[in-house]
C-alpha angles and dihedrals in degrees: 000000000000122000123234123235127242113249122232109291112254105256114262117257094251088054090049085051094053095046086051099051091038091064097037100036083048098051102032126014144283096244094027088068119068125213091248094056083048096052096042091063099034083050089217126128126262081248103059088059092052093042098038088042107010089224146004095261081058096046089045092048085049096046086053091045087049077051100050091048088063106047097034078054098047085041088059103034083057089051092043090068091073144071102200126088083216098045089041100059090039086055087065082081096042079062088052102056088049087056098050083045094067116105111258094034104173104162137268115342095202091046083055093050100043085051081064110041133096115220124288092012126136103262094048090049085056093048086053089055095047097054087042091062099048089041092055092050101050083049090057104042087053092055087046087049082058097249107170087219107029094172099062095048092048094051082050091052095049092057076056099052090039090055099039081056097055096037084053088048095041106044085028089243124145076190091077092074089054082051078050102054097039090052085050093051091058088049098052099035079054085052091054108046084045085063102039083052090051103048086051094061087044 
């Protein structure tokens, strides 16, 4: 007799939660949505999220950090396509337009929550990280791209992927990140030819 398969396990209650905060935080706000609105569509108890997160600030510092994960994946899944230290820190933007291209595209998550946010909470600690963490990778694919000062054209690009993300958001256009990354490679091929011209008169 054959023997039926398993069906896919029921998502935890800690998975139900994320999903739930990830729709409503995103659409509409971290502050905006109550606890009661989150347990209610995740149907789990009031329980499961105090005892899951211990509070909302923690639910709503998990939900950034679930957000960071896929975009920092999406970010680097886009860069991994390519050999070239050039063509690879250019294709942070390439991520970037796959990202404004998903249905339901309503800006920065981390820019929303940020918006909302008092300092030192919670959201506002996770938006730091975030923006640690692109920061520190533009900051390392220039230097792989051999950019005498990494640092200062990384802090440039990233005024070009923050506002890629807020004119996609704005004029409701994925084509913003391609205005992006054409507006970076003029900018890196500038560094280096700053530091090709350098290095002569040395």
């Amino acid at each position: 007799m054959a023997v039926k398969e398993a069906g896919a396990a029921r998502p935890t209650a800690r998975e139900r939660l994320l999903a739930a905060a990830n729709e409503l935080f995103y659409n509409e706000g971290v502050h905006t949505v109550g606890i009661d609105r989150i347990i209610e569509q995740a149907g789990v108890a009031k329980a499961s999220l105090y005892n899951t997160f211990g509070s909302k600030d923690e639910l709503v510092r998990a939900y950034l950090e679930m957000r960071q994960a896929s975009v920092a994946e999406r970010i680097m899944r886009a860069v991994d396509r390519y050999d070239t230290p050039r063509e690879r820190l250019l294709a942070v933007f390439e991520g970037q337009e796959e990202l404004f291209a998903q249905p339901g595209y309503r800006g920065c998550a981390f820019a929303r929550a940020s918006a909302e946010s008092h300092p030192g909470d919670q959201a506002e600690q996770a938006a730091e990280a975030y923006r640690h963490w692109v920061r520190a990778l533009l900051t390392e694919l220039s230097a792989q791209a051999g950019v005498p000062e990494p640092a200062v054209l990384a802090r440039q690009l990233h005024l070009l992927y923050d506002g890629s993300g807020q004119s996609a958001r704005m004029d409701h256009d994925p084509a913003a990140a391609a205005e992006a990354r054409a507006a970076a490679a003029v900018l890196l091929d500038a560094a280096l030819a700053r530091s090709t011209a350098a290095a002569g008169v040395s």
